[in-house]
Amino acid sequence: IRIGPLVTCNVFRYPSLLAKIAATVDMISNGRLNFGIGAGWHEAEAAAYGIPFPKGGVRVEMVDEALTIIKKLWTEDEATFKGKYYSINKAVCLPKPVQKPHPPVLVGGGGDKMLRLIARHANEWNSGFTSPDDFKAETARLEKACKEAGQDISTIENTFQSRIIIAESDEAARRRAELWREERRGTPDDPDWKFAIKGSPQTCVDMLKAYTNVGVTHFTLLFADAAALKPLRLFAEGVLPEFR
């Protein structure tokens, strides 16, 4: 079982400190860390803790510099970098991560500026809460960014995040999905719920295959009632075998 955030907000920690935290987690887990990072989107979170939250374009530039610093600390004996937002000088990160050359870097986000960053830095890209057609269009934009960066898009794993509501019948799943949405005060047109995977095991298989057909290689699924275990059993017995 691998571990990691999906995703940590870059502005919450200075990148040199984050690099050391992540290296320690990779060491104590014996190389099981997936390092997820993003520019952040929920301004209220930052405001609640008194953390500055610059405009989107600036936050993306900050992630770019942060990943440069983090990778240097993970791979170099002494790391030095001077950027617009962050600087380090002969910084040391010990112990190094167990995974070589470093833990896989997953970057969450979209938009042309973010996709160019993903092309330069990421081993994995996380999208989500969108239709298969929109995911396909976004993948085409990532492919363009990869070509501009001289990167092979096939080296980047396409991960996709979605809510999933699985039940023995489509009707039961739809009822539970509506109740879950109301519990979380979501609106019907919110992509979080509009594009949720919901239905019987076979319906879930069909919906997931619609995404694999347009390039998704890994799913991160947010289960309703996971603590009750029944949805997990339905998924394990009725869905997973179709993807092995």
PDB file of C-alpha atoms in Angstrom, residues 10-240:
ATOM      1  CA  ASN A  10       2.500  24.354  -1.971  1.00  0.00           C
ATOM      2  CA  VAL A  11       1.938  27.687  -0.217  1.00  0.00           C
ATOM      3  CA  PHE A  12       1.441  25.979   3.159  1.00  0.00           C
ATOM      4  CA  ARG A  13       5.144  25.048   3.561  1.00  0.00           C
ATOM      5  CA  TYR A  14       8.499  26.349   2.400  1.00  0.00           C
ATOM      6  CA  PRO A  15       9.761  23.877  -0.228  1.00  0.00           C
ATOM      7  CA  SER A  16      13.014  23.041   1.576  1.00  0.00           C
ATOM      8  CA  LEU A  17      11.090  22.029   4.700  1.00  0.00           C
ATOM      9  CA  LEU A  18       8.577  20.086   2.595  1.00  0.00           C
ATOM     10  CA  ALA A  19      11.427  18.229   0.869  1.00  0.00           C
ATOM     11  CA  LYS A  20      12.809  17.109   4.250  1.00  0.00           C
ATOM     12  CA  ILE A  21       9.370  16.071   5.523  1.00  0.00           C
ATOM     13  CA  ALA A  22       8.744  14.030   2.376  1.00  0.00           C
ATOM     14  CA  ALA A  23      12.197  12.408   2.504  1.00  0.00           C
ATOM     15  CA  THR A  24      11.557  11.317   6.081  1.00  0.00           C
ATOM     16  CA  VAL A  25       8.155   9.851   5.175  1.00  0.00           C
ATOM     17  CA  ASP A  26       9.740   7.947   2.287  1.00  0.00           C
ATOM     18  CA  MET A  27      12.433   6.595   4.589  1.00  0.00           C
ATOM     19  CA  ILE A  28      10.177   5.445   7.453  1.00  0.00           C
ATOM     20  CA  SER A  29       7.731   3.865   4.974  1.00  0.00           C
ATOM     21  CA  ASN A  30      10.566   2.054   3.172  1.00  0.00           C
ATOM     22  CA  GLY A  31      10.028   3.820  -0.140  1.00  0.00           C
ATOM     23  CA  ARG A  32       6.234   3.924  -0.376  1.00  0.00           C
ATOM     24  CA  LEU A  33       5.644   7.680  -0.763  1.00  0.00           C
ATOM     25  CA  ASN A  34       3.774   9.193  -3.683  1.00  0.00           C
ATOM     26  CA  PHE A  35       4.588  12.901  -3.504  1.00  0.00           C
ATOM     27  CA  GLY A  36       1.544  14.931  -4.539  1.00  0.00           C
ATOM     28  CA  ILE A  37       1.681  18.715  -4.815  1.00  0.00           C
ATOM     29  CA  GLY A  38      -0.467  21.474  -6.288  1.00  0.00           C
ATOM     30  CA  ALA A  39      -0.801  25.239  -6.408  1.00  0.00           C
ATOM     31  CA  GLY A  40      -3.834  25.230  -4.101  1.00  0.00           C
ATOM     32  CA  TRP A  41      -7.320  26.447  -4.883  1.00  0.00           C
ATOM     33  CA  HIS A  42      -9.224  26.936  -1.604  1.00  0.00           C
ATOM     34  CA  GLU A  43      -8.384  30.480  -0.515  1.00  0.00           C
ATOM     35  CA  ALA A  44     -10.523  30.177   2.630  1.00  0.00           C
ATOM     36  CA  GLU A  45      -8.137  27.507   3.978  1.00  0.00           C
ATOM     37  CA  ALA A  46      -5.157  29.834   3.661  1.00  0.00           C
ATOM     38  CA  ALA A  47      -7.095  32.753   5.122  1.00  0.00           C
ATOM     39  CA  ALA A  48      -8.164  30.677   8.129  1.00  0.00           C
ATOM     40  CA  TYR A  49      -4.518  30.088   9.038  1.00  0.00           C
ATOM     41  CA  GLY A  50      -3.189  33.508   8.069  1.00  0.00           C
ATOM     42  CA  ILE A  51      -1.240  32.191   5.078  1.00  0.00           C
ATOM     43  CA  PRO A  52      -0.813  34.518   2.068  1.00  0.00           C
ATOM     44  CA  PHE A  53      -2.612  33.249  -1.044  1.00  0.00           C
ATOM     45  CA  PRO A  54      -1.375  34.982  -4.208  1.00  0.00           C
ATOM     46  CA  LYS A  55      -3.244  34.951  -7.504  1.00  0.00           C
ATOM     47  CA  GLY A  56      -3.299  31.740  -9.539  1.00  0.00           C
ATOM     48  CA  GLY A  57      -0.514  32.562 -11.986  1.00  0.00           C
ATOM     49  CA  VAL A  58       1.855  33.416  -9.154  1.00  0.00           C
ATOM     50  CA  ARG A  59       0.995  30.220  -7.283  1.00  0.00           C
ATOM     51  CA  VAL A  60       1.856  28.137 -10.358  1.00  0.00           C
ATOM     52  CA  GLU A  61       5.218  29.907 -10.674  1.00  0.00           C
ATOM     53  CA  MET A  62       5.828  29.169  -6.992  1.00  0.00           C
ATOM     54  CA  VAL A  63       5.163  25.441  -7.524  1.00  0.00           C
ATOM     55  CA  ASP A  64       7.634  25.461 -10.422  1.00  0.00           C
ATOM     56  CA  GLU A  65      10.384  26.879  -8.202  1.00  0.00           C
ATOM     57  CA  ALA A  66       9.363  24.655  -5.287  1.00  0.00           C
ATOM     58  CA  LEU A  67       9.699  21.465  -7.335  1.00  0.00           C
ATOM     59  CA  THR A  68      13.089  22.573  -8.601  1.00  0.00           C
ATOM     60  CA  ILE A  69      14.265  23.021  -5.001  1.00  0.00           C
ATOM     61  CA  ILE A  70      12.660  19.801  -3.757  1.00  0.00           C
ATOM     62  CA  LYS A  71      14.253  17.664  -6.475  1.00  0.00           C
ATOM     63  CA  LYS A  72      17.653  19.293  -5.925  1.00  0.00           C
ATOM     64  CA  LEU A  73      17.485  18.559  -2.198  1.00  0.00           C
ATOM     65  CA  TRP A  74      16.462  14.957  -2.837  1.00  0.00           C
ATOM     66  CA  THR A  75      19.264  14.279  -5.322  1.00  0.00           C
ATOM     67  CA  GLU A  76      22.205  16.597  -4.546  1.00  0.00           C
ATOM     68  CA  ASP A  77      24.644  16.566  -1.614  1.00  0.00           C
ATOM     69  CA  GLU A  78      24.335  20.346  -1.265  1.00  0.00           C
ATOM     70  CA  ALA A  79      21.610  22.270  -3.063  1.00  0.00           C
ATOM     71  CA  THR A  80      21.671  25.930  -4.050  1.00  0.00           C
ATOM     72  CA  PHE A  81      18.929  27.819  -5.855  1.00  0.00           C
ATOM     73  CA  LYS A  82      17.911  31.474  -6.138  1.00  0.00           C
ATOM     74  CA  GLY A  83      14.511  32.178  -7.628  1.00  0.00           C
ATOM     75  CA  LYS A  84      11.859  34.854  -7.661  1.00  0.00           C
ATOM     76  CA  TYR A  85       9.994  33.373  -4.688  1.00  0.00           C
ATOM     77  CA  TYR A  86      12.335  30.885  -2.981  1.00  0.00           C
ATOM     78  CA  SER A  87      16.056  30.547  -2.328  1.00  0.00           C
ATOM     79  CA  ILE A  88      18.322  27.980  -0.679  1.00  0.00           C
ATOM     80  CA  ASN A  89      22.077  28.079  -0.195  1.00  0.00           C
ATOM     81  CA  LYS A  90      24.170  24.934   0.233  1.00  0.00           C
ATOM     82  CA  ALA A  91      21.183  23.209   1.822  1.00  0.00           C
ATOM     83  CA  VAL A  92      21.464  19.574   2.904  1.00  0.00           C
ATOM     84  CA  CYS A  93      18.660  17.025   3.006  1.00  0.00           C
ATOM     85  CA  LEU A  94      19.523  13.906   4.981  1.00  0.00           C
ATOM     86  CA  PRO A  95      18.438  11.193   4.949  1.00  0.00           C
ATOM     87  CA  LYS A  96      17.735  11.062   1.241  1.00  0.00           C
ATOM     88  CA  PRO A  97      14.516   9.396   0.025  1.00  0.00           C
ATOM     89  CA  VAL A  98      14.680   5.613  -0.372  1.00  0.00           C
ATOM     90  CA  GLN A  99      13.227   5.781  -3.901  1.00  0.00           C
ATOM     91  CA  LYS A 100      15.726   6.695  -6.598  1.00  0.00           C
ATOM     92  CA  PRO A 101      16.219   9.117  -8.134  1.00  0.00           C
ATOM     93  CA  HIS A 102      13.355  10.387  -5.958  1.00  0.00           C
ATOM     94  CA  PRO A 103       9.735   9.559  -5.031  1.00  0.00           C
ATOM     95  CA  PRO A 104       7.286   9.869  -7.925  1.00  0.00           C
ATOM     96  CA  VAL A 105       6.046  13.436  -8.243  1.00  0.00           C
ATOM     97  CA  LEU A 106       2.319  13.804  -8.806  1.00  0.00           C
ATOM     98  CA  VAL A 107       1.074  17.263  -9.741  1.00  0.00           C
ATOM     99  CA  GLY A 108      -2.623  18.075  -9.577  1.00  0.00           C
ATOM    100  CA  GLY A 109      -4.211  20.773 -11.674  1.00  0.00           C
ATOM    101  CA  GLY A 110      -5.114  22.005 -15.114  1.00  0.00           C
ATOM    102  CA  GLY A 111      -4.814  25.070 -17.309  1.00  0.00           C
ATOM    103  CA  ASP A 112      -2.088  25.722 -19.848  1.00  0.00           C
ATOM    104  CA  LYS A 113       0.422  27.195 -17.391  1.00  0.00           C
ATOM    105  CA  MET A 114       0.003  24.273 -14.990  1.00  0.00           C
ATOM    106  CA  LEU A 115       0.174  21.719 -17.792  1.00  0.00           C
ATOM    107  CA  ARG A 116       3.510  23.156 -18.922  1.00  0.00           C
ATOM    108  CA  LEU A 117       4.765  22.761 -15.355  1.00  0.00           C
ATOM    109  CA  ILE A 118       3.486  19.176 -15.280  1.00  0.00           C
ATOM    110  CA  ALA A 119       5.310  18.429 -18.530  1.00  0.00           C
ATOM    111  CA  ARG A 120       8.582  19.631 -16.981  1.00  0.00           C
ATOM    112  CA  HIS A 121       8.344  18.128 -13.505  1.00  0.00           C
ATOM    113  CA  ALA A 122       5.720  15.401 -13.072  1.00  0.00           C
ATOM    114  CA  ASN A 123       5.832  11.631 -13.132  1.00  0.00           C
ATOM    115  CA  GLU A 124       2.068  11.607 -12.606  1.00  0.00           C
ATOM    116  CA  TRP A 125      -0.683  14.099 -13.388  1.00  0.00           C
ATOM    117  CA  ASN A 126      -3.980  14.232 -11.513  1.00  0.00           C
ATOM    118  CA  SER A 127      -7.184  15.478 -13.080  1.00  0.00           C
ATOM    119  CA  GLY A 128     -10.744  14.705 -12.094  1.00  0.00           C
ATOM    120  CA  PHE A 129     -14.411  15.587 -11.792  1.00  0.00           C
ATOM    121  CA  THR A 130     -14.876  15.982 -15.535  1.00  0.00           C
ATOM    122  CA  SER A 131     -16.353  14.059 -18.460  1.00  0.00           C
ATOM    123  CA  PRO A 132     -14.375  11.561 -20.556  1.00  0.00           C
ATOM    124  CA  ASP A 133     -14.518  13.949 -23.536  1.00  0.00           C
ATOM    125  CA  ASP A 134     -13.206  16.860 -21.476  1.00  0.00           C
ATOM    126  CA  PHE A 135     -10.462  14.660 -20.040  1.00  0.00           C
ATOM    127  CA  LYS A 136      -9.465  13.659 -23.567  1.00  0.00           C
ATOM    128  CA  ALA A 137      -9.276  17.320 -24.593  1.00  0.00           C
ATOM    129  CA  GLU A 138      -7.159  18.181 -21.547  1.00  0.00           C
ATOM    130  CA  THR A 139      -4.824  15.258 -22.294  1.00  0.00           C
ATOM    131  CA  ALA A 140      -4.339  16.655 -25.790  1.00  0.00           C
ATOM    132  CA  ARG A 141      -3.301  19.976 -24.237  1.00  0.00           C
ATOM    133  CA  LEU A 142      -0.864  18.146 -21.963  1.00  0.00           C
ATOM    134  CA  GLU A 143       0.581  16.321 -24.968  1.00  0.00           C
ATOM    135  CA  LYS A 144       1.166  19.688 -26.653  1.00  0.00           C
ATOM    136  CA  ALA A 145       2.915  20.976 -23.514  1.00  0.00           C
ATOM    137  CA  CYS A 146       5.062  17.843 -23.399  1.00  0.00           C
ATOM    138  CA  LYS A 147       6.151  18.276 -27.011  1.00  0.00           C
ATOM    139  CA  GLU A 148       7.126  21.890 -26.289  1.00  0.00           C
ATOM    140  CA  ALA A 149       9.154  20.708 -23.278  1.00  0.00           C
ATOM    141  CA  GLY A 150      10.788  17.824 -25.163  1.00  0.00           C
ATOM    142  CA  GLN A 151       9.060  15.339 -22.861  1.00  0.00           C
ATOM    143  CA  ASP A 152       7.392  12.057 -23.831  1.00  0.00           C
ATOM    144  CA  ILE A 153       3.814  12.134 -22.537  1.00  0.00           C
ATOM    145  CA  SER A 154       3.880   8.343 -22.174  1.00  0.00           C
ATOM    146  CA  THR A 155       6.275   8.776 -19.223  1.00  0.00           C
ATOM    147  CA  ILE A 156       3.553  10.625 -17.265  1.00  0.00           C
ATOM    148  CA  GLU A 157       0.859   8.515 -15.632  1.00  0.00           C
ATOM    149  CA  ASN A 158      -2.648   9.932 -16.088  1.00  0.00           C
ATOM    150  CA  THR A 159      -4.441   9.713 -12.752  1.00  0.00           C
ATOM    151  CA  PHE A 160      -8.086  10.616 -12.325  1.00  0.00           C
ATOM    152  CA  GLN A 161     -10.028  11.496  -9.184  1.00  0.00           C
ATOM    153  CA  SER A 162     -13.755  10.883  -8.806  1.00  0.00           C
ATOM    154  CA  ARG A 163     -16.410  10.243  -6.229  1.00  0.00           C
ATOM    155  CA  ILE A 164     -17.887   6.757  -6.459  1.00  0.00           C
ATOM    156  CA  ILE A 165     -21.213   5.533  -5.168  1.00  0.00           C
ATOM    157  CA  ILE A 166     -21.632   1.801  -5.733  1.00  0.00           C
ATOM    158  CA  ALA A 167     -24.636  -0.285  -4.703  1.00  0.00           C
ATOM    159  CA  GLU A 168     -26.314  -3.502  -5.757  1.00  0.00           C
ATOM    160  CA  SER A 169     -28.567  -1.625  -8.210  1.00  0.00           C
ATOM    161  CA  ASP A 170     -28.387   1.617 -10.183  1.00  0.00           C
ATOM    162  CA  GLU A 171     -31.454   2.969  -8.395  1.00  0.00           C
ATOM    163  CA  ALA A 172     -29.996   2.302  -4.929  1.00  0.00           C
ATOM    164  CA  ALA A 173     -26.753   3.990  -5.968  1.00  0.00           C
ATOM    165  CA  ARG A 174     -28.584   7.041  -7.312  1.00  0.00           C
ATOM    166  CA  ARG A 175     -30.541   7.388  -4.066  1.00  0.00           C
ATOM    167  CA  ARG A 176     -27.361   7.160  -1.990  1.00  0.00           C
ATOM    168  CA  ALA A 177     -25.568   9.604  -4.290  1.00  0.00           C
ATOM    169  CA  GLU A 178     -28.304  12.185  -3.862  1.00  0.00           C
ATOM    170  CA  LEU A 179     -28.286  11.766  -0.085  1.00  0.00           C
ATOM    171  CA  TRP A 180     -24.472  12.046   0.023  1.00  0.00           C
ATOM    172  CA  ARG A 181     -24.593  15.203  -2.101  1.00  0.00           C
ATOM    173  CA  GLU A 182     -27.146  16.774   0.244  1.00  0.00           C
ATOM    174  CA  GLU A 183     -25.111  15.775   3.301  1.00  0.00           C
ATOM    175  CA  ARG A 184     -22.091  17.576   1.840  1.00  0.00           C
ATOM    176  CA  ARG A 185     -24.193  20.524   0.606  1.00  0.00           C
ATOM    177  CA  GLY A 186     -23.200  20.004  -3.004  1.00  0.00           C
ATOM    178  CA  THR A 187     -25.206  21.388  -5.903  1.00  0.00           C
ATOM    179  CA  PRO A 188     -26.506  19.082  -8.668  1.00  0.00           C
ATOM    180  CA  ASP A 189     -24.467  20.901 -11.345  1.00  0.00           C
ATOM    181  CA  ASP A 190     -21.223  20.776  -9.342  1.00  0.00           C
ATOM    182  CA  PRO A 191     -18.731  18.646 -11.347  1.00  0.00           C
ATOM    183  CA  ASP A 192     -17.954  16.847  -8.073  1.00  0.00           C
ATOM    184  CA  TRP A 193     -21.376  15.220  -8.303  1.00  0.00           C
ATOM    185  CA  LYS A 194     -22.329  15.638 -11.951  1.00  0.00           C
ATOM    186  CA  PHE A 195     -19.486  13.357 -13.064  1.00  0.00           C
ATOM    187  CA  ALA A 196     -19.417  11.000 -10.073  1.00  0.00           C
ATOM    188  CA  ILE A 197     -19.149   7.273 -10.808  1.00  0.00           C
ATOM    189  CA  LYS A 198     -22.444   5.859  -9.567  1.00  0.00           C
ATOM    190  CA  GLY A 199     -24.424   2.694 -10.112  1.00  0.00           C
ATOM    191  CA  SER A 200     -24.315  -1.084  -9.848  1.00  0.00           C
ATOM    192  CA  PRO A 201     -20.949  -2.855 -10.182  1.00  0.00           C
ATOM    193  CA  GLN A 202     -21.517  -3.343 -13.931  1.00  0.00           C
ATOM    194  CA  THR A 203     -22.511   0.298 -14.414  1.00  0.00           C
ATOM    195  CA  CYS A 204     -19.381   1.379 -12.537  1.00  0.00           C
ATOM    196  CA  VAL A 205     -17.271  -0.886 -14.766  1.00  0.00           C
ATOM    197  CA  ASP A 206     -18.780   0.719 -17.876  1.00  0.00           C
ATOM    198  CA  MET A 207     -18.231   4.250 -16.562  1.00  0.00           C
ATOM    199  CA  LEU A 208     -14.638   3.574 -15.534  1.00  0.00           C
ATOM    200  CA  LYS A 209     -13.885   1.994 -18.914  1.00  0.00           C
ATOM    201  CA  ALA A 210     -15.144   5.160 -20.593  1.00  0.00           C
ATOM    202  CA  TYR A 211     -12.249   6.934 -18.879  1.00  0.00           C
ATOM    203  CA  THR A 212      -9.626   4.268 -19.520  1.00  0.00           C
ATOM    204  CA  ASN A 213     -10.618   4.444 -23.193  1.00  0.00           C
ATOM    205  CA  VAL A 214      -9.517   8.100 -23.296  1.00  0.00           C
ATOM    206  CA  GLY A 215      -6.216   7.559 -21.482  1.00  0.00           C
ATOM    207  CA  VAL A 216      -6.758   7.315 -17.715  1.00  0.00           C
ATOM    208  CA  THR A 217      -4.215   4.870 -16.273  1.00  0.00           C
ATOM    209  CA  HIS A 218      -4.904   5.210 -12.540  1.00  0.00           C
ATOM    210  CA  PHE A 219      -8.007   6.098 -10.516  1.00  0.00           C
ATOM    211  CA  THR A 220      -8.305   7.728  -7.112  1.00  0.00           C
ATOM    212  CA  LEU A 221     -11.848   7.014  -5.965  1.00  0.00           C
ATOM    213  CA  LEU A 222     -13.643   8.713  -3.074  1.00  0.00           C
ATOM    214  CA  PHE A 223     -16.089   6.141  -1.691  1.00  0.00           C
ATOM    215  CA  ALA A 224     -19.352   6.855   0.032  1.00  0.00           C
ATOM    216  CA  ASP A 225     -19.790   4.770   3.200  1.00  0.00           C
ATOM    217  CA  ALA A 226     -16.310   3.244   2.948  1.00  0.00           C
ATOM    218  CA  ALA A 227     -16.282   2.611   6.699  1.00  0.00           C
ATOM    219  CA  ALA A 228     -19.294   0.318   6.294  1.00  0.00           C
ATOM    220  CA  LEU A 229     -17.118  -1.895   4.021  1.00  0.00           C
ATOM    221  CA  LYS A 230     -20.010  -3.087   1.843  1.00  0.00           C
ATOM    222  CA  PRO A 231     -19.229  -0.632  -1.002  1.00  0.00           C
ATOM    223  CA  LEU A 232     -15.603  -1.738  -0.898  1.00  0.00           C
ATOM    224  CA  ARG A 233     -16.611  -5.395  -1.104  1.00  0.00           C
ATOM    225  CA  LEU A 234     -18.946  -4.698  -4.038  1.00  0.00           C
ATOM    226  CA  PHE A 235     -16.124  -2.869  -5.790  1.00  0.00           C
ATOM    227  CA  ALA A 236     -13.516  -5.533  -5.021  1.00  0.00           C
ATOM    228  CA  GLU A 237     -15.731  -8.395  -6.177  1.00  0.00           C
ATOM    229  CA  GLY A 238     -17.658  -6.803  -9.035  1.00  0.00           C
ATOM    230  CA  VAL A 239     -15.399  -4.118 -10.504  1.00  0.00           C
ATOM    231  CA  LEU A 240     -11.699  -4.803  -9.865  1.00  0.00           C
TER     232      LEU A 240
END
